Amino acid sequence: MLVQQLSRSLSESPLVRTSEDIIIRHFEDVADTRRWVELINLAFKDLNPPMRRWTEADFNLRLMEQPGWSPEDLFLACDQKDQLVGSVSLSFRGSGSDARPAVHLLAVRPQWRRKGVARMLVTTLESAAWARGFREIFLETHAGWHEATRFYAALGYEPARNLTK
């Protein structure tokens, strides 16, 4: 996979965007796990190159069982009927004083794209990182996912320097 590493410096507390149609909340329970897996598989199903399908076991292994992971770090965007329409996870590279926040697994249902959901999720994540004292956010995306790379560039993300896996 050809990975593109991006970062964005934060010079002030990010302005969290809101909407009357969308509620941003944290991960709560097993029902959210099932809904999240469904969202990820739907959001990423038509990518070129493709991303493999996720399972609930993947969710548990790659998120819940990771050291330092917290439900407070998984942001869910729900519509007025409580349908999950988007999600993003705040992950950390490194640990302790070397930890760096990263945008992880940003996903939006296809019918909700270009309606501000992804921007709301990212600004919510950036605000959470700011509140913890971080002033730079990182992310990785596939270089071939042009819609994603254009979106991140529009938010001010640029090629990262000195970022390792």
Coordinates of C-alpha atoms in Angstrom, one line a residue:
M1 CA 0.0 0.0 0.0
L2 CA 1.3 3.4 -1.0
V3 CA 0.8 5.5 2.2
Q4 CA 0.7 9.2 2.3
Q5 CA 1.5 10.7 5.6
L6 CA 0.1 14.2 6.4
S7 CA 0.1 16.6 9.3
R8 CA -1.5 19.8 10.4
S9 CA -0.3 22.3 12.9
L10 CA -2.8 23.9 15.2
S11 CA -2.1 27.5 16.2
E12 CA -5.4 27.9 18.0
S13 CA -8.2 25.8 19.4
P14 CA -10.1 24.4 16.4
L15 CA -13.6 25.7 15.9
V16 CA -15.9 22.7 16.2
R17 CA -18.5 22.7 13.5
T18 CA -22.1 21.8 14.4
S19 CA -25.3 21.0 12.6
E20 CA -28.9 20.7 13.6
D21 CA -29.0 17.4 11.6
I22 CA -26.0 15.7 13.1
I23 CA -25.1 14.9 16.7
I24 CA -21.5 14.0 17.5
R25 CA -21.1 11.6 20.4
H26 CA -18.6 9.1 21.8
F27 CA -18.6 5.3 21.4
E28 CA -20.9 3.7 24.0
D29 CA -21.5 -0.1 23.7
V30 CA -21.6 -3.3 21.7
A31 CA -24.5 -2.0 19.6
D32 CA -22.1 0.8 18.5
T33 CA -19.5 -1.8 17.5
R34 CA -21.9 -3.5 15.1
R35 CA -23.1 -0.2 13.7
W36 CA -19.5 1.0 13.3
V37 CA -18.4 -2.1 11.4
E38 CA -21.3 -1.7 9.1
L39 CA -20.4 1.9 8.5
I40 CA -16.7 1.2 7.8
N41 CA -17.5 -1.6 5.4
L42 CA -20.1 0.6 3.5
A43 CA -17.9 3.7 3.5
F44 CA -14.8 1.9 2.2
K45 CA -16.4 -0.7 -0.1
D46 CA -15.8 1.2 -3.4
L47 CA -12.3 2.4 -2.8
N48 CA -9.6 1.8 -5.4
P49 CA -7.4 0.3 -4.3
P50 CA -9.9 -1.5 -2.0
M51 CA -9.7 -1.9 1.8
R52 CA -10.5 -5.3 3.2
R53 CA -13.8 -5.8 5.1
W54 CA -13.8 -5.3 8.8
T55 CA -15.4 -7.6 11.4
E56 CA -16.4 -7.0 15.1
A57 CA -13.2 -9.0 16.0
D58 CA -11.1 -6.5 14.0
F59 CA -12.8 -3.7 15.8
N60 CA -11.9 -5.3 19.2
L61 CA -8.3 -6.1 18.2
R62 CA -7.5 -2.9 16.3
L63 CA -9.3 -0.4 18.6
M64 CA -10.7 -1.6 21.9
E65 CA -7.7 -3.8 22.9
Q66 CA -5.0 -1.3 22.0
P67 CA -3.1 0.2 25.0
G68 CA -4.4 3.6 25.8
W69 CA -7.5 3.4 23.6
S70 CA -10.6 4.9 25.2
P71 CA -14.3 5.1 24.0
E72 CA -13.8 8.9 24.4
D73 CA -11.4 8.7 21.4
L74 CA -14.0 7.3 19.0
F75 CA -16.4 10.0 17.7
L76 CA -19.7 9.0 16.1
A77 CA -21.9 11.2 13.9
C78 CA -25.5 10.3 14.1
D79 CA -28.5 11.7 12.3
Q80 CA -31.8 12.7 14.0
K81 CA -33.0 9.0 13.9
D82 CA -29.7 7.9 15.6
Q83 CA -28.4 6.3 12.4
L84 CA -24.6 6.2 12.4
V85 CA -23.6 8.4 9.4
G86 CA -19.9 9.0 10.1
S87 CA -17.1 8.2 12.5
V88 CA -13.5 9.0 13.3
S89 CA -11.0 7.7 15.8
L90 CA -8.3 9.7 17.6
S91 CA -5.3 7.4 17.8
F92 CA -1.8 8.0 19.1
R93 CA 1.6 7.2 17.7
G94 CA 4.1 6.5 20.3
S95 CA 3.5 6.7 24.1
G96 CA 4.0 9.0 27.0
S97 CA 5.6 12.3 26.2
D98 CA 6.4 11.0 22.7
A99 CA 2.7 10.3 21.9
R100 CA 1.4 12.2 18.8
P101 CA -2.3 12.3 18.0
A102 CA -3.6 11.0 14.6
V103 CA -6.8 11.0 12.6
H104 CA -7.7 7.3 12.2
L105 CA -10.4 5.7 10.2
L106 CA -12.5 8.7 9.1
A107 CA -15.6 7.3 7.4
V108 CA -18.9 8.8 6.2
R109 CA -21.9 7.0 4.6
P110 CA -21.9 7.7 0.9
Q111 CA -25.3 9.5 1.0
W112 CA -24.0 11.8 3.7
R113 CA -20.8 12.9 1.9
R114 CA -20.3 16.5 0.9
K115 CA -22.6 17.6 3.7
G116 CA -20.0 18.6 6.3
V117 CA -20.1 15.4 8.3
A118 CA -16.4 14.6 7.8
R119 CA -15.4 18.2 8.5
M120 CA -17.4 18.1 11.8
L121 CA -15.7 14.9 12.8
V122 CA -12.2 16.1 12.1
T123 CA -12.7 19.4 13.9
T124 CA -14.1 17.6 16.9
L125 CA -11.1 15.3 16.9
E126 CA -8.7 18.2 16.5
S127 CA -10.5 20.1 19.4
A128 CA -10.1 17.0 21.6
A129 CA -6.4 16.8 20.8
W130 CA -6.0 20.5 21.5
A131 CA -7.7 20.1 24.8
R132 CA -5.1 17.5 25.7
G133 CA -2.3 19.9 24.8
F134 CA -1.4 18.7 21.3
R135 CA -0.6 21.2 18.6
E136 CA -0.1 19.0 15.7
I137 CA -2.3 16.2 14.2
F138 CA -1.1 13.4 11.9
L139 CA -2.7 11.0 9.6
E140 CA -2.1 8.4 7.0
T141 CA -4.1 7.7 3.9
H142 CA -3.6 5.7 0.7
A143 CA -2.1 8.0 -1.9
G144 CA -4.5 6.6 -4.4
W145 CA -7.6 7.7 -2.5
H146 CA -7.7 11.0 -4.2
E147 CA -11.0 12.2 -2.7
A148 CA -9.6 11.7 0.8
T149 CA -6.3 13.4 0.0
R150 CA -8.1 16.4 -1.5
F151 CA -10.4 16.6 1.5
Y152 CA -7.4 16.6 3.9
A153 CA -5.6 19.2 1.8
A154 CA -8.7 21.5 2.0
L155 CA -8.5 21.2 5.8
G156 CA -4.8 22.3 5.8
Y157 CA -3.1 19.0 6.0
E158 CA 0.3 18.8 4.3
P159 CA 2.9 16.1 3.7
A160 CA 4.4 15.2 7.1
R161 CA 8.0 15.5 8.0
N162 CA 9.8 13.2 10.3
L163 CA 6.9 10.8 10.7
T164 CA 7.7 7.2 11.1
K165 CA 5.5 4.1 11.3

